[in-house]
Amino acid sequence: MTQIILNMNNITKEFYGVKALNNVNLEVREGEIHALVGENGAGKSTLMNVLSGVYPHGTYTGDILYEGEECKFIDIRDSESKGIVIIHQELTLSPFMSAAENVFLGNERSKNGVIDWEKTSTEAKKIFEKIGLNENPDTIVNELGVGKQQLIEIAKALTKDVKLLILDEPTASLNEDDSENLLKLLLEFKKSGITSILISHKLNEIQRVADRITILRDGSTIETLNNDETLSEDRIIRGMVGRDIGDYYPSRDSEIGEIFFEIKNWNVVDAVDNKKKIIEDVDINIRSGEVVGIAGLMGAGRTEFAMSVFGESYGKKISGTITKNEKELNINTVSKAINNGIAYVTEDRKDYGLVLIDNIKNNISLANFEKISKNNIINKNEEIKVTENYRKDLNIRSRDILQKTEDLSGGNQQKVVLSRWMLSGPDLLILDEPTRGIDVGAKREIYTIVNDLAAQGKSILMISSELPELLEMCDRVYVMNEGRIVGELEGEDAIAENVMKCIMKYSREGI
Amino acid sequence: MEKSKVNVKDIFKLNIRKYAMAIALVFIMVLFQILTDGILFKPLNITNLILQNSYILILAIGMLLVIVTGNVDLSVGSVVALIGAVAANLMIKHNMSVVPVILISLFIGALVGAWHGFWIAMIKIPAFIVTLSGMLIFRGLTLVILKGQTLAPFEESYRVISSGFIKDIFGGANFHITTLLIGLVFSIVYLYTELRDRKNKMKYGFTVGSTQMLLLKNAIVIIAINLLTYSLAAYKGAPNVLVLLFFLILIYSFITNKTVVGRYIYAIGGNEKAARLSGIKTDKILFWVYVNMGLLTALAGIVFSGRLNAAMPRAGTGFELDAMAACYIGGASASGGVGTVIGVIIGGLVMGVLNNGMSILGIGIDWQQAIKGLVLLIAVAFDAYTKSKAKK
């Protein structure tokens, strides 16, 4: 009988009244590799942040039993002292420091506050050998590839006498070989008695290394499966996506017309890395009154594609054509995109959407001064009237239009951004993760708005990582992976299993 | 009953933040009025106060736009000196007449601004570094032009802007009647626009402050204006530079409040990425903000050299810091996106009154510096404190 190292019971965590975790249970056995799967937003990362003390004791309810005793971690240091180490999806290395310095960051090899460089180097070297990282400890981290950086994170964890290692999507940004190495390393760790929790979207990897798999969906534990030969990929996917949809998605009454927008041979090179093609030969079209989705994993290139279409606001060396009503458009700036009837609602409303320190009114009018000004002078009455109308129509819950957008909830912030772009009167509205991080009620309201716009004959291109949302809302779905369109699903074929199959098939075949 | 009590408290809290600096300015003025036995408010001193601070206020208006975009300009002190040197050189050494000299000076100022704007907006070098470099470059060029020496004096016509007074068309014997009239006319215009504004707000169903608050606010402003013009009229009337400043305040308040460009400037400082994704050509706007800064710096340079009646190699040292301090005391945010023209003027006056009052009291320049530094810190700390309070 193997021992239970970790037991998380009835964990509930709320953000501003929205339940991110709802009575979640997780049981991990000593020495196993336990996979945690679920869609984006299912609560995997939140659960791990609760475990590692990022969200301290008291901000959630439920209890954590670790090695048989109840734990009330107040911060990460607290959980690390017990041997629980988390490696986040975004690496937390200091880019201009050496590999060795990073390994011992916050845990320096020193004597009386003076760093012992000799010891730092030799000990780092030893750990590197252990994990198969053949690299000089004095190399600046910046100069190493992502795969090696990931290994340095792991080396860092090892210096902390790790007993329970948590990896949040460790292979998301790694290539095949690096992923392979990492998985082998995990199996090595297992032999030496380290327990791991692995969060990943890549089911084939999970099936290879995991002992058991816990599935989360919408902030709840669905089931824990034993990973044996009888467990199929389809079985896991069903657990991840199956949900009671009911009338969660309002019905749409729109007439799909002719092809309105068409994007052909679209190629984009990465904004930083000159050699990396981020989008390759993408061809898509959208009819009037049609809602078209782009499905794909995080990092598939969907946002980069959308932004490059929107006035080349992302990437370099963009080539391809955009036609509207069979007429080719020349769009190389955002203002040209707006003038040609294209609007883009960003996935990151706080960083790329709103001026948070400014009020609702000014945020809505930001892209629309042509409509409310004359000779460069703003008609303030008109501005107030127009923005107040949007506040009422879209039900933006706020004191008045002079309330700062930073004080609004996520859903209402999203409605402010939507108002801005609805006011611009677009023919093609690109929605990038329109419901990310907002509550169920607001989601429904946004779906209704999308339906209304489609009913007005607009073309809508929707990007979402929530598959059920995408499949329910869209008339047609393109599947994107690694910058290419790898499938187009319509009607009865547009089901989650098929989307996953398109992606998996492509990943397996490689390029 | 209980509810209305809470409301009064809320209104007080809301307004104390908005008007905190104006109240502090009044407090400082009254304090020095008492400490100096009434010298502060003497007509002669009021006039001096305006003349002494005019160029810092002009710089501060330009600096406000720069700070609102989230940037900074360290070069203005050096550029003030450069403009003085160029003007003196053209006038004194080359006998050029006043109008072309002023036009050329303004043009050079704009050119300097374009130089900074190019590196900051187009090449994306941090403003701190570009203008630090500008600070050294233009100080150096000033020394080259002046050959390290002072050039003086200017022609009388050049000094009209900085030291002249408006003509009294009514020829009052003891009082400058035109100045008094200007005060009255301005009061009426001000009251009219305030009332119109309020009416519009009500028309669109906005919450407006109570009538008492409005009357109180208007009464304070109108009394302040007329006291000022009365006191100026008792000496030589309104200085030309005050009229210039008045128009600058009007123009820049209009730009920041009512124009599309103004809104763009705030949006860039508030969130540059969001602004760019809304179709705003952020680089272009930033470039022109620096050109504007250069233009206003040239204007300040003309006023300052006229007032000194000389072009000196070390003129304008530290002006950039005074201008920035005025902005921050006046409520502009160091991280950009926030700040008003009126706030900056109040901030500048707080510093000006402190300078002037302490000088009258015979406090040395050493202590003046230290006290001014402390005031800057307290003002900004108070702002941060009320902001964090409001969040809770």
PDB file of N, CA and C in Angstrom, chain B residues 222-276:
ATOM      1  N   ILE B 222     -13.750  84.157  -8.227  1.00  0.00           N
ATOM      2  CA  ILE B 222     -13.983  85.530  -8.681  1.00  0.00           C
ATOM      3  C   ILE B 222     -13.327  86.532  -7.724  1.00  0.00           C
ATOM      4  N   ILE B 223     -13.444  86.256  -6.426  1.00  0.00           N
ATOM      5  CA  ILE B 223     -12.796  87.139  -5.456  1.00  0.00           C
ATOM      6  C   ILE B 223     -11.284  87.124  -5.663  1.00  0.00           C
ATOM      7  N   ALA B 224     -10.737  85.924  -5.876  1.00  0.00           N
ATOM      8  CA  ALA B 224      -9.294  85.808  -6.055  1.00  0.00           C
ATOM      9  C   ALA B 224      -8.832  86.593  -7.286  1.00  0.00           C
ATOM     10  N   ILE B 225      -9.587  86.455  -8.387  1.00  0.00           N
ATOM     11  CA  ILE B 225      -9.208  87.160  -9.615  1.00  0.00           C
ATOM     12  C   ILE B 225      -9.204  88.666  -9.395  1.00  0.00           C
ATOM     13  N   ASN B 226     -10.293  89.150  -8.762  1.00  0.00           N
ATOM     14  CA  ASN B 226     -10.418  90.595  -8.620  1.00  0.00           C
ATOM     15  C   ASN B 226      -9.445  91.173  -7.595  1.00  0.00           C
ATOM     16  N   LEU B 227      -9.146  90.371  -6.576  1.00  0.00           N
ATOM     17  CA  LEU B 227      -8.112  90.819  -5.638  1.00  0.00           C
ATOM     18  C   LEU B 227      -6.776  90.964  -6.361  1.00  0.00           C
ATOM     19  N   LEU B 228      -6.515  89.996  -7.232  1.00  0.00           N
ATOM     20  CA  LEU B 228      -5.263  90.021  -7.983  1.00  0.00           C
ATOM     21  C   LEU B 228      -5.203  91.243  -8.886  1.00  0.00           C
ATOM     22  N   THR B 229      -6.254  91.457  -9.685  1.00  0.00           N
ATOM     23  CA  THR B 229      -6.225  92.598 -10.616  1.00  0.00           C
ATOM     24  C   THR B 229      -6.229  93.923  -9.841  1.00  0.00           C
ATOM     25  N   TYR B 230      -6.922  93.946  -8.709  1.00  0.00           N
ATOM     26  CA  TYR B 230      -6.950  95.166  -7.890  1.00  0.00           C
ATOM     27  C   TYR B 230      -5.545  95.491  -7.418  1.00  0.00           C
ATOM     28  N   SER B 231      -4.891  94.452  -6.931  1.00  0.00           N
ATOM     29  CA  SER B 231      -3.565  94.668  -6.387  1.00  0.00           C
ATOM     30  C   SER B 231      -2.572  95.045  -7.487  1.00  0.00           C
ATOM     31  N   LEU B 232      -2.734  94.435  -8.672  1.00  0.00           N
ATOM     32  CA  LEU B 232      -1.869  94.804  -9.787  1.00  0.00           C
ATOM     33  C   LEU B 232      -2.139  96.236 -10.236  1.00  0.00           C
ATOM     34  N   ALA B 233      -3.425  96.589 -10.235  1.00  0.00           N
ATOM     35  CA  ALA B 233      -3.814  97.928 -10.675  1.00  0.00           C
ATOM     36  C   ALA B 233      -3.250  98.992  -9.757  1.00  0.00           C
ATOM     37  N   ALA B 234      -3.054  98.623  -8.515  1.00  0.00           N
ATOM     38  CA  ALA B 234      -2.529  99.592  -7.562  1.00  0.00           C
ATOM     39  C   ALA B 234      -1.046  99.871  -7.801  1.00  0.00           C
ATOM     40  N   TYR B 235      -0.383  98.984  -8.568  1.00  0.00           N
ATOM     41  CA  TYR B 235       1.019  99.242  -8.888  1.00  0.00           C
ATOM     42  C   TYR B 235       1.109  99.730 -10.331  1.00  0.00           C
ATOM     43  N   LYS B 236       1.593  98.921 -11.251  1.00  0.00           N
ATOM     44  CA  LYS B 236       1.729  99.416 -12.622  1.00  0.00           C
ATOM     45  C   LYS B 236       0.726  98.765 -13.582  1.00  0.00           C
ATOM     46  N   GLY B 237      -0.200  97.993 -13.059  1.00  0.00           N
ATOM     47  CA  GLY B 237      -1.134  97.276 -13.933  1.00  0.00           C
ATOM     48  C   GLY B 237      -0.620  95.880 -14.222  1.00  0.00           C
ATOM     49  N   ALA B 238      -1.344  95.168 -15.090  1.00  0.00           N
ATOM     50  CA  ALA B 238      -0.988  93.777 -15.375  1.00  0.00           C
ATOM     51  C   ALA B 238       0.282  93.717 -16.207  1.00  0.00           C
ATOM     52  N   PRO B 239       1.265  92.899 -15.806  1.00  0.00           N
ATOM     53  CA  PRO B 239       2.470  92.737 -16.619  1.00  0.00           C
ATOM     54  C   PRO B 239       2.128  92.008 -17.920  1.00  0.00           C
ATOM     55  N   ASN B 240       2.868  92.327 -18.984  1.00  0.00           N
ATOM     56  CA  ASN B 240       2.632  91.659 -20.264  1.00  0.00           C
ATOM     57  C   ASN B 240       2.766  90.140 -20.149  1.00  0.00           C
ATOM     58  N   VAL B 241       3.741  89.742 -19.339  1.00  0.00           N
ATOM     59  CA  VAL B 241       4.001  88.320 -19.247  1.00  0.00           C
ATOM     60  C   VAL B 241       2.823  87.587 -18.595  1.00  0.00           C
ATOM     61  N   LEU B 242       2.082  88.307 -17.741  1.00  0.00           N
ATOM     62  CA  LEU B 242       0.898  87.691 -17.134  1.00  0.00           C
ATOM     63  C   LEU B 242      -0.157  87.439 -18.198  1.00  0.00           C
ATOM     64  N   VAL B 243      -0.304  88.413 -19.113  1.00  0.00           N
ATOM     65  CA  VAL B 243      -1.259  88.248 -20.209  1.00  0.00           C
ATOM     66  C   VAL B 243      -0.856  87.053 -21.074  1.00  0.00           C
ATOM     67  N   LEU B 244       0.441  86.972 -21.351  1.00  0.00           N
ATOM     68  CA  LEU B 244       0.960  85.855 -22.139  1.00  0.00           C
ATOM     69  C   LEU B 244       0.643  84.529 -21.445  1.00  0.00           C
ATOM     70  N   LEU B 245       0.941  84.494 -20.156  1.00  0.00           N
ATOM     71  CA  LEU B 245       0.715  83.295 -19.361  1.00  0.00           C
ATOM     72  C   LEU B 245      -0.771  82.914 -19.355  1.00  0.00           C
ATOM     73  N   PHE B 246      -1.597  83.953 -19.218  1.00  0.00           N
ATOM     74  CA  PHE B 246      -3.037  83.749 -19.207  1.00  0.00           C
ATOM     75  C   PHE B 246      -3.500  83.062 -20.495  1.00  0.00           C
ATOM     76  N   PHE B 247      -2.978  83.537 -21.634  1.00  0.00           N
ATOM     77  CA  PHE B 247      -3.374  82.915 -22.898  1.00  0.00           C
ATOM     78  C   PHE B 247      -2.824  81.491 -23.021  1.00  0.00           C
ATOM     79  N   LEU B 248      -1.608  81.294 -22.529  1.00  0.00           N
ATOM     80  CA  LEU B 248      -1.037  79.945 -22.573  1.00  0.00           C
ATOM     81  C   LEU B 248      -1.894  78.980 -21.758  1.00  0.00           C
ATOM     82  N   ILE B 249      -2.303  79.427 -20.575  1.00  0.00           N
ATOM     83  CA  ILE B 249      -3.130  78.572 -19.720  1.00  0.00           C
ATOM     84  C   ILE B 249      -4.432  78.237 -20.431  1.00  0.00           C
ATOM     85  N   LEU B 250      -5.026  79.265 -21.030  1.00  0.00           N
ATOM     86  CA  LEU B 250      -6.283  79.077 -21.746  1.00  0.00           C
ATOM     87  C   LEU B 250      -6.116  78.076 -22.899  1.00  0.00           C
ATOM     88  N   ILE B 251      -5.083  78.304 -23.712  1.00  0.00           N
ATOM     89  CA  ILE B 251      -4.866  77.458 -24.889  1.00  0.00           C
ATOM     90  C   ILE B 251      -4.590  76.016 -24.475  1.00  0.00           C
ATOM     91  N   TYR B 252      -3.690  75.853 -23.497  1.00  0.00           N
ATOM     92  CA  TYR B 252      -3.310  74.489 -23.141  1.00  0.00           C
ATOM     93  C   TYR B 252      -4.388  73.768 -22.336  1.00  0.00           C
ATOM     94  N   SER B 253      -5.186  74.526 -21.582  1.00  0.00           N
ATOM     95  CA  SER B 253      -6.333  73.892 -20.933  1.00  0.00           C
ATOM     96  C   SER B 253      -7.292  73.384 -21.993  1.00  0.00           C
ATOM     97  N   PHE B 254      -7.475  74.203 -23.012  1.00  0.00           N
ATOM     98  CA  PHE B 254      -8.364  73.815 -24.110  1.00  0.00           C
ATOM     99  C   PHE B 254      -7.838  72.564 -24.805  1.00  0.00           C
ATOM    100  N   ILE B 255      -6.548  72.562 -25.109  1.00  0.00           N
ATOM    101  CA  ILE B 255      -5.966  71.399 -25.800  1.00  0.00           C
ATOM    102  C   ILE B 255      -6.131  70.134 -24.967  1.00  0.00           C
ATOM    103  N   THR B 256      -5.802  70.235 -23.682  1.00  0.00           N
ATOM    104  CA  THR B 256      -5.840  69.025 -22.857  1.00  0.00           C
ATOM    105  C   THR B 256      -7.267  68.564 -22.580  1.00  0.00           C
ATOM    106  N   ASN B 257      -8.200  69.507 -22.520  1.00  0.00           N
ATOM    107  CA  ASN B 257      -9.572  69.126 -22.161  1.00  0.00           C
ATOM    108  C   ASN B 257     -10.464  68.800 -23.339  1.00  0.00           C
ATOM    109  N   LYS B 258     -10.304  69.563 -24.410  1.00  0.00           N
ATOM    110  CA  LYS B 258     -11.346  69.518 -25.427  1.00  0.00           C
ATOM    111  C   LYS B 258     -10.920  68.942 -26.772  1.00  0.00           C
ATOM    112  N   THR B 259      -9.633  68.736 -26.988  1.00  0.00           N
ATOM    113  CA  THR B 259      -9.246  68.304 -28.333  1.00  0.00           C
ATOM    114  C   THR B 259      -8.901  66.818 -28.372  1.00  0.00           C
ATOM    115  N   VAL B 260      -8.965  66.291 -29.568  1.00  0.00           N
ATOM    116  CA  VAL B 260      -8.637  64.885 -29.801  1.00  0.00           C
ATOM    117  C   VAL B 260      -7.165  64.635 -29.467  1.00  0.00           C
ATOM    118  N   VAL B 261      -6.320  65.562 -29.918  1.00  0.00           N
ATOM    119  CA  VAL B 261      -4.885  65.416 -29.637  1.00  0.00           C
ATOM    120  C   VAL B 261      -4.637  65.331 -28.133  1.00  0.00           C
ATOM    121  N   GLY B 262      -5.324  66.191 -27.400  1.00  0.00           N
ATOM    122  CA  GLY B 262      -5.175  66.175 -25.947  1.00  0.00           C
ATOM    123  C   GLY B 262      -5.521  64.813 -25.378  1.00  0.00           C
ATOM    124  N   ARG B 263      -6.621  64.263 -25.847  1.00  0.00           N
ATOM    125  CA  ARG B 263      -7.055  62.964 -25.352  1.00  0.00           C
ATOM    126  C   ARG B 263      -6.020  61.890 -25.699  1.00  0.00           C
ATOM    127  N   TYR B 264      -5.437  62.023 -26.888  1.00  0.00           N
ATOM    128  CA  TYR B 264      -4.402  61.059 -27.292  1.00  0.00           C
ATOM    129  C   TYR B 264      -3.210  61.112 -26.345  1.00  0.00           C
ATOM    130  N   ILE B 265      -2.838  62.331 -25.957  1.00  0.00           N
ATOM    131  CA  ILE B 265      -1.674  62.480 -25.076  1.00  0.00           C
ATOM    132  C   ILE B 265      -1.916  61.753 -23.751  1.00  0.00           C
ATOM    133  N   TYR B 266      -3.111  61.918 -23.196  1.00  0.00           N
ATOM    134  CA  TYR B 266      -3.429  61.231 -21.942  1.00  0.00           C
ATOM    135  C   TYR B 266      -3.478  59.714 -22.143  1.00  0.00           C
ATOM    136  N   ALA B 267      -4.020  59.301 -23.286  1.00  0.00           N
ATOM    137  CA  ALA B 267      -4.140  57.859 -23.532  1.00  0.00           C
ATOM    138  C   ALA B 267      -2.765  57.206 -23.655  1.00  0.00           C
ATOM    139  N   ILE B 268      -1.831  57.913 -24.278  1.00  0.00           N
ATOM    140  CA  ILE B 268      -0.475  57.364 -24.415  1.00  0.00           C
ATOM    141  C   ILE B 268       0.146  57.161 -23.043  1.00  0.00           C
ATOM    142  N   GLY B 269      -0.027  58.154 -22.180  1.00  0.00           N
ATOM    143  CA  GLY B 269       0.533  58.031 -20.837  1.00  0.00           C
ATOM    144  C   GLY B 269      -0.191  56.991 -20.001  1.00  0.00           C
ATOM    145  N   GLY B 270      -1.480  56.834 -20.252  1.00  0.00           N
ATOM    146  CA  GLY B 270      -2.278  55.893 -19.465  1.00  0.00           C
ATOM    147  C   GLY B 270      -1.996  54.456 -19.841  1.00  0.00           C
ATOM    148  N   ASN B 271      -1.913  54.177 -21.136  1.00  0.00           N
ATOM    149  CA  ASN B 271      -1.592  52.834 -21.602  1.00  0.00           C
ATOM    150  C   ASN B 271      -1.228  52.920 -23.079  1.00  0.00           C
ATOM    151  N   GLU B 272       0.070  52.964 -23.330  1.00  0.00           N
ATOM    152  CA  GLU B 272       0.535  53.202 -24.698  1.00  0.00           C
ATOM    153  C   GLU B 272       0.098  52.084 -25.643  1.00  0.00           C
ATOM    154  N   LYS B 273       0.140  50.845 -25.157  1.00  0.00           N
ATOM    155  CA  LYS B 273      -0.205  49.718 -26.018  1.00  0.00           C
ATOM    156  C   LYS B 273      -1.678  49.783 -26.426  1.00  0.00           C
ATOM    157  N   ALA B 274      -2.528  50.108 -25.448  1.00  0.00           N
ATOM    158  CA  ALA B 274      -3.957  50.221 -25.752  1.00  0.00           C
ATOM    159  C   ALA B 274      -4.189  51.369 -26.727  1.00  0.00           C
ATOM    160  N   ALA B 275      -3.456  52.460 -26.545  1.00  0.00           N
ATOM    161  CA  ALA B 275      -3.616  53.609 -27.434  1.00  0.00           C
ATOM    162  C   ALA B 275      -3.241  53.224 -28.862  1.00  0.00           C
ATOM    163  N   ARG B 276      -2.127  52.495 -28.999  1.00  0.00           N
ATOM    164  CA  ARG B 276      -1.679  52.119 -30.336  1.00  0.00           C
ATOM    165  C   ARG B 276      -2.706  51.195 -30.995  1.00  0.00           C
TER     166      ARG B 276
END
